[in-house]
Amino acid sequence: MFKNSTSTGVLTSIFLFLLPFIFSRSLFYAGTNAKYFFVLGFVYVLGVIFSYKLWNNDVNVSFVRKPVFYGLLGVIGIQYVAMTTSIYPGLSFWSQIFRSSGVFFFTHIVLLSVMLASIFKKNDWMIVRRSIVFSSALFSFLYYFGTQGLNVGGRVLGIDFSLNGMNLGNETFAGAYVVLGLLFTILELGKIENRKQKVLFYIFAIIQFCN
């Protein structure tokens, strides 16, 4: 599966696989805040890689001429305008501690999107999609043992089964992630030709759908 993939693609797929499970009791909102710092840390690491590749002319800068790039600039531009005209600009920029979704965070997401689009090859997008599928399927399976399922309680390997939404913070975040994973699973089912892989992805889809 990793054949013809770049090291950045592999690193990103690992990052996305781990993201829903990142959790730290040392932070005020263990699930949300941990993922916030995990994403920022990854963006900074990717920034170093991107800078190195840019220095060596190993970056596809043609992405900046595509409409989607201007769309991203437009979205983040609107975010900044809304922030400066809001009642609490500081809160709009940094966000509340239990959301971590302010303009500062969205700026990092836009930078992440631009860097990945400039570095990725065709096969990198495939392993990233499948990483989300595998991660979502595993999360969906484990969720059966959470508070909305068998309610086994306790913590196993950092996964807290006693929390609503487990490591994603609440049921809304958990449900949104499972639906996202199901959509990617359906997308991959249309691309897979290997019969054994197709059966495996059908199993993933059933686990996600029943969840």
XYZ file of C-alpha atoms in Angstrom:
211
model
C 0.000 0.000 0.000
C 2.930 2.342 0.692
C 4.540 1.663 -2.681
C 5.198 4.870 -4.641
C 4.327 6.967 -1.561
C 6.520 9.722 -0.179
C 7.814 9.768 3.388
C 5.569 12.790 4.002
C 2.547 10.789 2.868
C 3.422 7.937 5.234
C 4.017 10.365 8.110
C 0.678 12.092 7.456
C -1.195 8.789 7.299
C 0.258 7.783 10.684
C -0.698 11.189 12.099
C -4.299 10.873 10.886
C -4.589 7.313 12.144
C -3.506 8.337 15.649
C -5.412 11.645 15.802
C -8.781 10.400 17.186
C -7.021 8.443 19.931
C -4.820 11.293 21.214
C -5.738 12.015 24.819
C -4.038 13.540 27.858
C -5.280 13.763 31.443
C -2.687 16.487 32.029
C -4.767 18.988 30.035
C -8.018 20.642 31.138
C -10.083 19.146 28.307
C -8.188 15.925 27.811
C -9.459 14.983 24.348
C -9.914 18.334 22.597
C -6.821 20.109 23.930
C -4.516 17.131 23.331
C -5.584 16.917 19.690
C -5.171 20.686 19.338
C -1.505 20.544 20.342
C -0.984 17.327 18.369
C -2.232 19.023 15.180
C -0.168 22.175 15.774
C 2.934 20.087 16.443
C 2.424 18.143 13.227
C 1.964 21.343 11.216
C 5.267 22.698 12.569
C 7.093 19.444 11.790
C 5.596 19.443 8.302
C 6.625 23.084 7.963
C 10.262 22.099 8.488
C 9.933 19.323 5.885
C 8.203 21.685 3.464
C 10.899 24.330 3.905
C 13.625 21.764 3.220
C 11.838 20.510 0.083
C 11.204 24.070 -1.079
C 14.903 24.849 -0.673
C 15.705 21.822 -2.851
C 13.030 22.692 -5.441
C 11.129 19.504 -4.605
C 7.732 21.146 -4.173
C 4.871 21.377 -6.662
C 4.159 25.120 -6.489
C 1.590 24.883 -9.312
C -1.034 24.315 -6.594
C -1.011 28.055 -5.826
C -2.451 28.712 -9.290
C -5.484 26.472 -8.768
C -8.942 27.783 -7.770
C -8.997 25.707 -4.577
C -5.979 27.645 -3.310
C -7.763 30.968 -3.774
C -10.805 29.396 -2.141
C -8.736 28.572 0.940
C -7.346 32.110 1.022
C -10.864 33.472 0.733
C -12.139 31.331 3.607
C -9.323 32.258 5.975
C -9.600 35.903 4.867
C -13.289 35.948 5.820
C -12.348 34.380 9.163
C -9.917 37.219 9.880
C -12.422 39.891 8.843
C -15.064 38.314 11.084
C -12.543 38.168 13.925
C -11.593 41.833 13.708
C -15.250 42.920 13.664
C -16.381 40.590 16.453
C -17.212 41.620 20.006
C -14.275 39.628 21.412
C -11.482 39.485 18.767
C -9.129 37.738 21.184
C -11.633 34.961 21.799
C -12.277 34.635 18.069
C -8.543 34.285 17.460
C -7.671 31.834 20.245
C -11.109 30.248 20.775
C -12.492 28.835 24.011
C -10.458 26.193 25.796
C -13.043 23.451 25.288
C -13.324 24.058 21.520
C -9.826 25.055 20.369
C -11.203 26.117 16.991
C -10.308 29.797 16.667
C -8.808 31.620 13.698
C -5.336 30.713 14.958
C -6.142 27.008 14.612
C -7.885 27.398 11.247
C -4.845 29.251 9.910
C -2.767 26.177 10.721
C -5.286 23.939 8.948
C -5.037 26.079 5.797
C -1.233 25.971 5.965
C -1.408 22.194 6.428
C -3.667 21.855 3.369
C -1.386 23.980 1.198
C 1.775 22.135 2.249
C 0.250 18.685 1.710
C -1.147 19.666 -1.694
C 2.310 20.927 -2.692
C 4.212 17.857 -1.500
C 1.870 14.908 -2.040
C 1.997 12.529 -4.975
C -1.045 10.617 -6.228
C -0.463 7.546 -4.038
C -0.068 9.697 -0.918
C -3.729 10.723 -1.114
C -4.712 7.065 -1.308
C -2.849 6.015 1.847
C -4.197 9.063 3.696
C -7.776 8.121 2.783
C -7.213 4.536 3.866
C -5.569 5.665 7.085
C -8.775 7.521 7.945
C -10.802 4.418 7.036
C -8.705 2.118 9.255
C -8.683 4.590 12.127
C -12.432 5.217 11.933
C -13.191 1.496 11.703
C -11.046 0.786 14.773
C -12.634 3.679 16.667
C -16.115 2.464 15.664
C -15.348 -1.057 16.875
C -13.981 0.171 20.199
C -16.965 2.497 20.609
C -19.214 -0.548 20.978
C -17.552 -1.016 24.373
C -18.060 2.611 25.452
C -20.828 4.287 27.452
C -23.310 4.062 24.552
C -22.515 0.386 24.045
C -21.497 -2.345 26.469
C -20.251 0.296 28.925
C -17.213 -1.668 30.054
C -15.665 1.456 31.622
C -12.019 1.931 32.528
C -9.025 2.783 30.365
C -7.067 0.524 28.029
C -3.898 1.741 26.277
C -4.928 5.364 26.784
C -8.477 4.872 25.480
C -11.022 5.973 28.082
C -14.177 3.871 27.710
C -15.897 5.705 30.582
C -16.246 9.008 28.682
C -19.100 9.935 26.363
C -17.529 9.993 22.924
C -14.439 8.265 24.334
C -11.231 10.065 23.322
C -13.046 12.421 20.933
C -14.650 14.350 23.775
C -18.381 13.953 23.195
C -20.952 11.986 21.175
C -21.258 14.690 18.484
C -17.542 14.640 17.671
C -17.505 10.834 17.771
C -20.529 10.555 15.477
C -19.130 13.078 12.997
C -15.833 11.190 12.837
C -17.543 7.832 12.258
C -19.681 9.325 9.455
C -16.559 10.850 7.892
C -14.852 7.459 8.055
C -17.882 5.761 6.473
C -17.831 8.227 3.569
C -14.145 7.536 2.956
C -14.818 3.783 3.173
C -17.544 4.023 0.519
C -15.212 6.125 -1.625
C -12.446 3.525 -1.377
C -14.857 0.672 -2.132
C -15.428 2.267 -5.525
C -11.689 2.278 -6.207
C -10.606 -1.130 -4.864
C -10.306 -3.998 -7.332
C -8.727 -6.644 -5.083
C -11.511 -8.951 -3.838
C -10.041 -9.590 -0.374
C -9.505 -5.898 0.225
C -13.057 -5.197 -0.937
C -14.476 -7.699 1.579
C -12.380 -6.109 4.345
C -13.669 -2.632 3.496
C -17.262 -3.908 3.403
C -16.710 -5.183 6.962
C -15.368 -1.748 7.928
C -18.441 -0.106 6.381
C -20.813 -2.380 8.309
C -19.006 -1.660 11.605
C -19.152 2.089 10.960
C -22.764 2.093 9.761
C -24.072 0.023 12.684
C -22.223 2.258 15.107
